[in-house]
mmCIF file of C-alpha atoms in Angstrom:
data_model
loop_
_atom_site.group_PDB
_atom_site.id
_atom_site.type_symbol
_atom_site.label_atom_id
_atom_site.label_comp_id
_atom_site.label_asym_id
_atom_site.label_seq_id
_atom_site.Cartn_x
_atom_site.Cartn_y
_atom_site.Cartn_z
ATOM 1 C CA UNK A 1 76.348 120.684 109.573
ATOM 2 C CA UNK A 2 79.607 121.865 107.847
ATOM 3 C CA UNK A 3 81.793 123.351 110.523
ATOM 4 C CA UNK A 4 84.167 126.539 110.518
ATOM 5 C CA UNK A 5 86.653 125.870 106.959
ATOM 6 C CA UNK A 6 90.017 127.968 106.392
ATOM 7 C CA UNK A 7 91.610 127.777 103.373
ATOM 8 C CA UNK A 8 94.334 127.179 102.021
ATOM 9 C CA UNK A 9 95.361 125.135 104.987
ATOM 10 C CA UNK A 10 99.119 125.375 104.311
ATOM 11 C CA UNK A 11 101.059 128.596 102.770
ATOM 12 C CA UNK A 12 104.822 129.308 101.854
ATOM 13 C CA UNK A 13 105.903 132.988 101.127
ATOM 14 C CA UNK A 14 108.592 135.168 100.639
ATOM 15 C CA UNK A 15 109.564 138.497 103.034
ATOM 16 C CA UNK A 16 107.924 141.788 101.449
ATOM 17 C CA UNK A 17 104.827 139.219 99.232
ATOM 18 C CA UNK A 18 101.122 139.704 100.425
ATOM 19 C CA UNK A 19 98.712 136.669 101.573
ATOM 20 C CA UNK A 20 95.071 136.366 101.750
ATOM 21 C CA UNK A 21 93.226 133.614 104.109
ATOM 22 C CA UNK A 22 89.641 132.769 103.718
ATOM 23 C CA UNK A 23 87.326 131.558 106.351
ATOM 24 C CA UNK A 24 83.885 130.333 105.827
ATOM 25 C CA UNK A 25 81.843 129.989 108.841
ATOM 26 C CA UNK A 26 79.379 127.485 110.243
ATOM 27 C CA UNK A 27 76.222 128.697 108.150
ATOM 28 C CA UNK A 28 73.904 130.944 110.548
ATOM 29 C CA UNK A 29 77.205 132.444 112.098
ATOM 30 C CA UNK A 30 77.080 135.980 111.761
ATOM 31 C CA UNK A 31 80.132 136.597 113.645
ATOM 32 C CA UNK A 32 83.818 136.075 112.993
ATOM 33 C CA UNK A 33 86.498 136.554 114.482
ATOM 34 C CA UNK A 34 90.078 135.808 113.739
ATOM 35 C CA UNK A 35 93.484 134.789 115.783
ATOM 36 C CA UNK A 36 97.603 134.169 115.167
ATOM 37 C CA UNK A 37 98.537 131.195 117.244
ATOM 38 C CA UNK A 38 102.893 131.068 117.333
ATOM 39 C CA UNK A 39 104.542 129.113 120.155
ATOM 40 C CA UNK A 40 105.660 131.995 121.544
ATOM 41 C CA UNK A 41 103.156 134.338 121.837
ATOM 42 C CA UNK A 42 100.037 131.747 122.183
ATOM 43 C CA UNK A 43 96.886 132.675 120.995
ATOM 44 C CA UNK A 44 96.240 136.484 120.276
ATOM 45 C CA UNK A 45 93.173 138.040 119.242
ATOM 46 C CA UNK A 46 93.703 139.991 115.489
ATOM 47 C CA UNK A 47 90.281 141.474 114.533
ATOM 48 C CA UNK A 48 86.520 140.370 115.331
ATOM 49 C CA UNK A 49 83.001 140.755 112.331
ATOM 50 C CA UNK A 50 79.659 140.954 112.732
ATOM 51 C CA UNK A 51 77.144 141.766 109.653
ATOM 52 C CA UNK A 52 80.348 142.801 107.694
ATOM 53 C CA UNK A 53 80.759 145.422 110.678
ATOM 54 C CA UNK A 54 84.679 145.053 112.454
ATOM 55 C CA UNK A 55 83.617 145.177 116.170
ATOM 56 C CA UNK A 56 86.816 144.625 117.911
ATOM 57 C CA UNK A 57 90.445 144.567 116.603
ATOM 58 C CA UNK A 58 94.041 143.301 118.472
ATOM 59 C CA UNK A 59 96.964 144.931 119.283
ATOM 60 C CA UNK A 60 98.428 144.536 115.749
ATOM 61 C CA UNK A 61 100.370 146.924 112.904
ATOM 62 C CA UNK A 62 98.362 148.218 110.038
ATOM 63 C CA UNK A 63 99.610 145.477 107.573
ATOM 64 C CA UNK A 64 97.065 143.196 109.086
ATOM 65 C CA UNK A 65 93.707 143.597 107.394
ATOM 66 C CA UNK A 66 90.025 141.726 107.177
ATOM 67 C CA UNK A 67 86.401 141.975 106.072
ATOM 68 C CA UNK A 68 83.507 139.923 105.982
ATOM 69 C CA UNK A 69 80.933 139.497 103.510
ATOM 70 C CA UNK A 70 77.049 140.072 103.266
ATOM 71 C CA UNK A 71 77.291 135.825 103.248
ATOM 72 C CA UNK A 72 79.580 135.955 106.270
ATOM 73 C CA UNK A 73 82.768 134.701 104.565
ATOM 74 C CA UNK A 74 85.583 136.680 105.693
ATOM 75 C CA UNK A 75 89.109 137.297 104.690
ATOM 76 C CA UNK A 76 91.891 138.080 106.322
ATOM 77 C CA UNK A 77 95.046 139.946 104.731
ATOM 78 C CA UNK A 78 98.890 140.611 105.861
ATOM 79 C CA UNK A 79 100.748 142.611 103.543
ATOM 80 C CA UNK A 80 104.478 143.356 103.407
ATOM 81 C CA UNK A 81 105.801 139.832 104.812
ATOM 82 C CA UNK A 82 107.945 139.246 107.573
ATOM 83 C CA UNK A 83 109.045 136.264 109.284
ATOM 84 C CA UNK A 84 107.466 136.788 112.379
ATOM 85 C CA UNK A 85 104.268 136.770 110.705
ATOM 86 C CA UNK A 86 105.016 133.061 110.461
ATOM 87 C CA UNK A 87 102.025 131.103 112.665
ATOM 88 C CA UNK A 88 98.940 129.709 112.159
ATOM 89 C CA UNK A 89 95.786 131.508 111.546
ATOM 90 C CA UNK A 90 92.542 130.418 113.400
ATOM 91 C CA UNK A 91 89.193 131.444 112.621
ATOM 92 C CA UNK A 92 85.910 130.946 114.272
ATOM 93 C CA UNK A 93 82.649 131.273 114.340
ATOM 94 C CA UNK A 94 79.659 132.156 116.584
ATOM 95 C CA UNK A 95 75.690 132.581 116.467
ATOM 96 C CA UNK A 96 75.869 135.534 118.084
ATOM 97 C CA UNK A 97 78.432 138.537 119.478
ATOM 98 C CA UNK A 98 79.261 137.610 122.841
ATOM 99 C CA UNK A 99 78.734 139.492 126.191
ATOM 100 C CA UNK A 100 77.195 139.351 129.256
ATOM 101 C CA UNK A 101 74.769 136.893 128.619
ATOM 102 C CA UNK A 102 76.618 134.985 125.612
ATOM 103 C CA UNK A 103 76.179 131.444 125.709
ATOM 104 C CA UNK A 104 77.441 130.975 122.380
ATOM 105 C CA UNK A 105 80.631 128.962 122.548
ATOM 106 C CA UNK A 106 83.507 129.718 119.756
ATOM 107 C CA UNK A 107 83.821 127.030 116.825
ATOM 108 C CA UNK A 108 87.289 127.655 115.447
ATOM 109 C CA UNK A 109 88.104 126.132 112.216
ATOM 110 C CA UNK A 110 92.005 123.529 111.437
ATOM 111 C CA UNK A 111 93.882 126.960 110.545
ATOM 112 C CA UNK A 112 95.810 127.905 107.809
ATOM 113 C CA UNK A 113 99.565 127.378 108.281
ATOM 114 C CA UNK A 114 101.838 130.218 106.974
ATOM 115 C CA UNK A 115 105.034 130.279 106.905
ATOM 116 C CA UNK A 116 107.339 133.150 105.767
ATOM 117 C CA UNK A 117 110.917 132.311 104.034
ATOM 118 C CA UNK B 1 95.285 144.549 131.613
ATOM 119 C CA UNK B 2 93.637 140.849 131.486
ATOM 120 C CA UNK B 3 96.075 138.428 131.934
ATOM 121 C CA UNK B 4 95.270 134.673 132.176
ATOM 122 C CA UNK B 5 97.887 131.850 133.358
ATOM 123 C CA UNK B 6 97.396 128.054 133.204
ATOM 124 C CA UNK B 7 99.547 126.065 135.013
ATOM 125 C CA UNK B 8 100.927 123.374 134.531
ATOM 126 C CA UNK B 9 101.953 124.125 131.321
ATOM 127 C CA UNK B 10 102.471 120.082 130.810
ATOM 128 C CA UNK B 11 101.249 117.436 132.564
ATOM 129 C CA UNK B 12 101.363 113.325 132.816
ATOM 130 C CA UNK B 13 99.241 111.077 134.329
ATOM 131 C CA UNK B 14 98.618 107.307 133.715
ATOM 132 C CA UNK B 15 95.250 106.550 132.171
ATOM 133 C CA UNK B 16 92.639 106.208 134.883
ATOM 134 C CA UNK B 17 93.648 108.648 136.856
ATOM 135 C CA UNK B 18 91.185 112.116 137.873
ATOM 136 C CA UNK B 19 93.434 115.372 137.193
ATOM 137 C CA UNK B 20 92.639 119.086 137.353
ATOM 138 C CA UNK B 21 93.867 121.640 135.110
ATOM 139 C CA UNK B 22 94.376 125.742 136.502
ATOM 140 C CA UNK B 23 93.686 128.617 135.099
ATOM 141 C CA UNK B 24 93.479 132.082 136.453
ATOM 142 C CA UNK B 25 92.775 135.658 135.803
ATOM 143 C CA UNK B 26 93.602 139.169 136.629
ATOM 144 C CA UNK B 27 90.789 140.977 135.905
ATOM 145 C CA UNK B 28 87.377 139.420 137.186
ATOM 146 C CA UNK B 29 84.760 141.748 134.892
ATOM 147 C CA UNK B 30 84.407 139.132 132.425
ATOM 148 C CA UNK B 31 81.667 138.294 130.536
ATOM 149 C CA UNK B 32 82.311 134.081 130.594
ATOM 150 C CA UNK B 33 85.287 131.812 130.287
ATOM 151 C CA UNK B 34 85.871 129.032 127.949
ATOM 152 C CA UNK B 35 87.967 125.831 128.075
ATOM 153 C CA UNK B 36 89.275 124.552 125.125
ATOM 154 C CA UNK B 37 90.765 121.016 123.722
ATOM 155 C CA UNK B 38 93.571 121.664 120.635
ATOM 156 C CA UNK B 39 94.608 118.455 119.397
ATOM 157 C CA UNK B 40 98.131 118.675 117.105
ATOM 158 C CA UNK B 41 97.795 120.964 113.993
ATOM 159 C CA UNK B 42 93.986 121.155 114.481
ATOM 160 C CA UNK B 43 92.119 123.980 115.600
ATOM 161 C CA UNK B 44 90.373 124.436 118.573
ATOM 162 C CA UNK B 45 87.498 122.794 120.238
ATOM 163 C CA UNK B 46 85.229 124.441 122.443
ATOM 164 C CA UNK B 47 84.809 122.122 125.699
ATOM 165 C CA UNK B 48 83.104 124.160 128.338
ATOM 166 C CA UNK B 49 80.863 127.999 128.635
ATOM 167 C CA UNK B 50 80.887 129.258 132.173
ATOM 168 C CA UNK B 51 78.698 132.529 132.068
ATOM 169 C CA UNK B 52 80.509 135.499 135.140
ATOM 170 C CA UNK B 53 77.039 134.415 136.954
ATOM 171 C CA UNK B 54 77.546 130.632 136.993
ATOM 172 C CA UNK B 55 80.008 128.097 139.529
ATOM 173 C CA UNK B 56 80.226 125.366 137.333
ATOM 174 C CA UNK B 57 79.291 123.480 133.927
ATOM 175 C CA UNK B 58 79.600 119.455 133.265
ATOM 176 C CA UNK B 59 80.184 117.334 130.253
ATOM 177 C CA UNK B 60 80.501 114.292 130.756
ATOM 178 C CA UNK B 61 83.652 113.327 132.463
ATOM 179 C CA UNK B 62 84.136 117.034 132.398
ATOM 180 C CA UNK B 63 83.602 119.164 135.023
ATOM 181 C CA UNK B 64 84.427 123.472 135.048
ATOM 182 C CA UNK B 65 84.229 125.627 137.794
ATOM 183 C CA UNK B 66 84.589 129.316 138.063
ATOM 184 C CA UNK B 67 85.342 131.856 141.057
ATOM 185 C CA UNK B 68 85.407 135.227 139.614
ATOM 186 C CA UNK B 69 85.822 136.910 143.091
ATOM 187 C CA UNK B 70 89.217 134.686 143.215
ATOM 188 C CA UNK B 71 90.462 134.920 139.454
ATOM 189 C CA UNK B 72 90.025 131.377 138.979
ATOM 190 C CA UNK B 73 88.514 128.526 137.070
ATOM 191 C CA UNK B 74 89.609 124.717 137.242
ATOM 192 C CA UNK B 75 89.005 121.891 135.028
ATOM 193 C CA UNK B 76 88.335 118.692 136.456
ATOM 194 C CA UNK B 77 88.935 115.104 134.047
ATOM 195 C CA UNK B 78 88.036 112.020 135.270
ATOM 196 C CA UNK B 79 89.007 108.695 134.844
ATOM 197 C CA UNK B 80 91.556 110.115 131.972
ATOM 198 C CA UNK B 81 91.885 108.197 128.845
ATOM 199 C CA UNK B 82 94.497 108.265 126.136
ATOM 200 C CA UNK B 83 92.417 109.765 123.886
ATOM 201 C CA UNK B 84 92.367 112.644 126.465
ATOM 202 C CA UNK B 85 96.106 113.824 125.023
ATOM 203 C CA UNK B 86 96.020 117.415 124.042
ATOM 204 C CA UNK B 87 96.733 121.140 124.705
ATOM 205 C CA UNK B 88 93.900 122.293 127.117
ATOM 206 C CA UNK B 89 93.278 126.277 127.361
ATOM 207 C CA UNK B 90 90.877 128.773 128.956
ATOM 208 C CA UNK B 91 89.633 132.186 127.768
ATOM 209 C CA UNK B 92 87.849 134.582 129.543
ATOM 210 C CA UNK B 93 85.626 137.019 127.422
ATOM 211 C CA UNK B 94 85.293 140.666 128.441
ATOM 212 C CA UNK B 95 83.831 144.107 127.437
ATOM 213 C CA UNK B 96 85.894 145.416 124.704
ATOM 214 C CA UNK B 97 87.578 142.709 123.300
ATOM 215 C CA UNK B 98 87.097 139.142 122.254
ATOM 216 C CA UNK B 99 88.916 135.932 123.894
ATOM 217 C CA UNK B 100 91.964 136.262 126.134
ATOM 218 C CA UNK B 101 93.554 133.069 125.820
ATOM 219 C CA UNK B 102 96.213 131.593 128.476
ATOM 220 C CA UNK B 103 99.460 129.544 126.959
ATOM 221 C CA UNK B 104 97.481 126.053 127.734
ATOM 222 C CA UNK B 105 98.449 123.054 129.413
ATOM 223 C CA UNK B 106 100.267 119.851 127.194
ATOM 224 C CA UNK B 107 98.191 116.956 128.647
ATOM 225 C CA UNK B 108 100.037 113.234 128.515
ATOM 226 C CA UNK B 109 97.700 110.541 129.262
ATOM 227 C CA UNK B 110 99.761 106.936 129.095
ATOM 228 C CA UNK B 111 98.042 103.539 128.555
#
């Protein structure tokens, strides 16, 4: 079975340019769920799909954006660069949408590596 | 506001040896908490699921506990092997939000 795949798995742009990531989850995911991993912040939750629906969404400024497709494919979009947007993306995938009774572990894909010049 | 700490943030042991990694949490209304393995530009691998109503789940040489009452889990390795080098983090799921991850802990196993 394929598992989680980002791409493009590396990135280089300028201040002010827009970027689009892809994410293609484990087939049968239905949920998505995406994350900026920087060495100083850690790992920090952006925005969370399931069935093309946004469920949950971080603590971050408008000029982060996603979606998710009726296949499950999602996309996630910064616009306006700045360098601290430099990090790497995660994305995962899960069977189902968490909660009390989840026992549907995360499977996160290699990230796409962006970094802002 | 959930806040979850791992400590040590590194750690070095000679191969062999049993170790046990922290983590804790503020908040104990959470759905489940994860451990992780995240190997050097890679992303993450899920290790361990502890659901809010279990103590503990095994793997292996892999062993996770949970006290929610307390605000903490532990991760037990034994017999640690080389191939055991990486960042280790927990998350804790809750109502609201998705994974709240802590800053990890560097692992160093030496041959």
């Amino acid at each position: 079975k394929a598992g989680v795949t980002q791409t493009p798995r590396y990135l280089i742009k300028t201040r002010g340019q827009q970027v689009t990531l892809s994410c293609s989850p484990i087939s049968g995911h239905r949920s998505v769920s995406w994350y900026q991993q920087t060495p100083g912040q850690g790992l920090q939750f952006l925005f969370e799909y399931f069935s093309e629906t946004q469920r949950n969404k971080g603590n971050f400024p408008g000029r982060f954006s996603g979606r998710q497709f009726s296949n499950s494919r999602s996309e996630m979009n910064v616009s306006t660069l700045e360098l601290g947007d430099s990090a790497l993306y995660l994305c995962a995938s899960s069977v189902g949408t968490g909660g009390a009774f989840s026992n549907s572990p995360l499977h996160f894909g290699n990230g796409t590596r962006l970094t802002v010049t | 506001k959930q806040e979850v700490t791992q400590i040590p943030a590194a750690l070095s042991v000679p191969e062999g040896e049993n170790l046990v990694l922290n983590c804790s949490f503020t908040d104990s209304a959470i759905y489940n908490l994860q451990w992780f393995r995240q190997d050097p530009g890679k992303g993450l691998t899920s290790l361990l699921l502890i659901q809010s109503s279990q103590r503990e789940q095994t793997s292996g040489r892999l062993n996770a506990s949970l006290d929610k009452s307390s605000g903490r889990s532990t991760l037990y390795i034994a017999a640690s092997q080389p191939g055991d080098s990486a960042t280790y983090l927990c998350a804790v799921e809750q109502a609201g939000t998705a994974l709240i991850f802590g800053k990890g802990t560097t692992l160093s196993v030496s041959s």
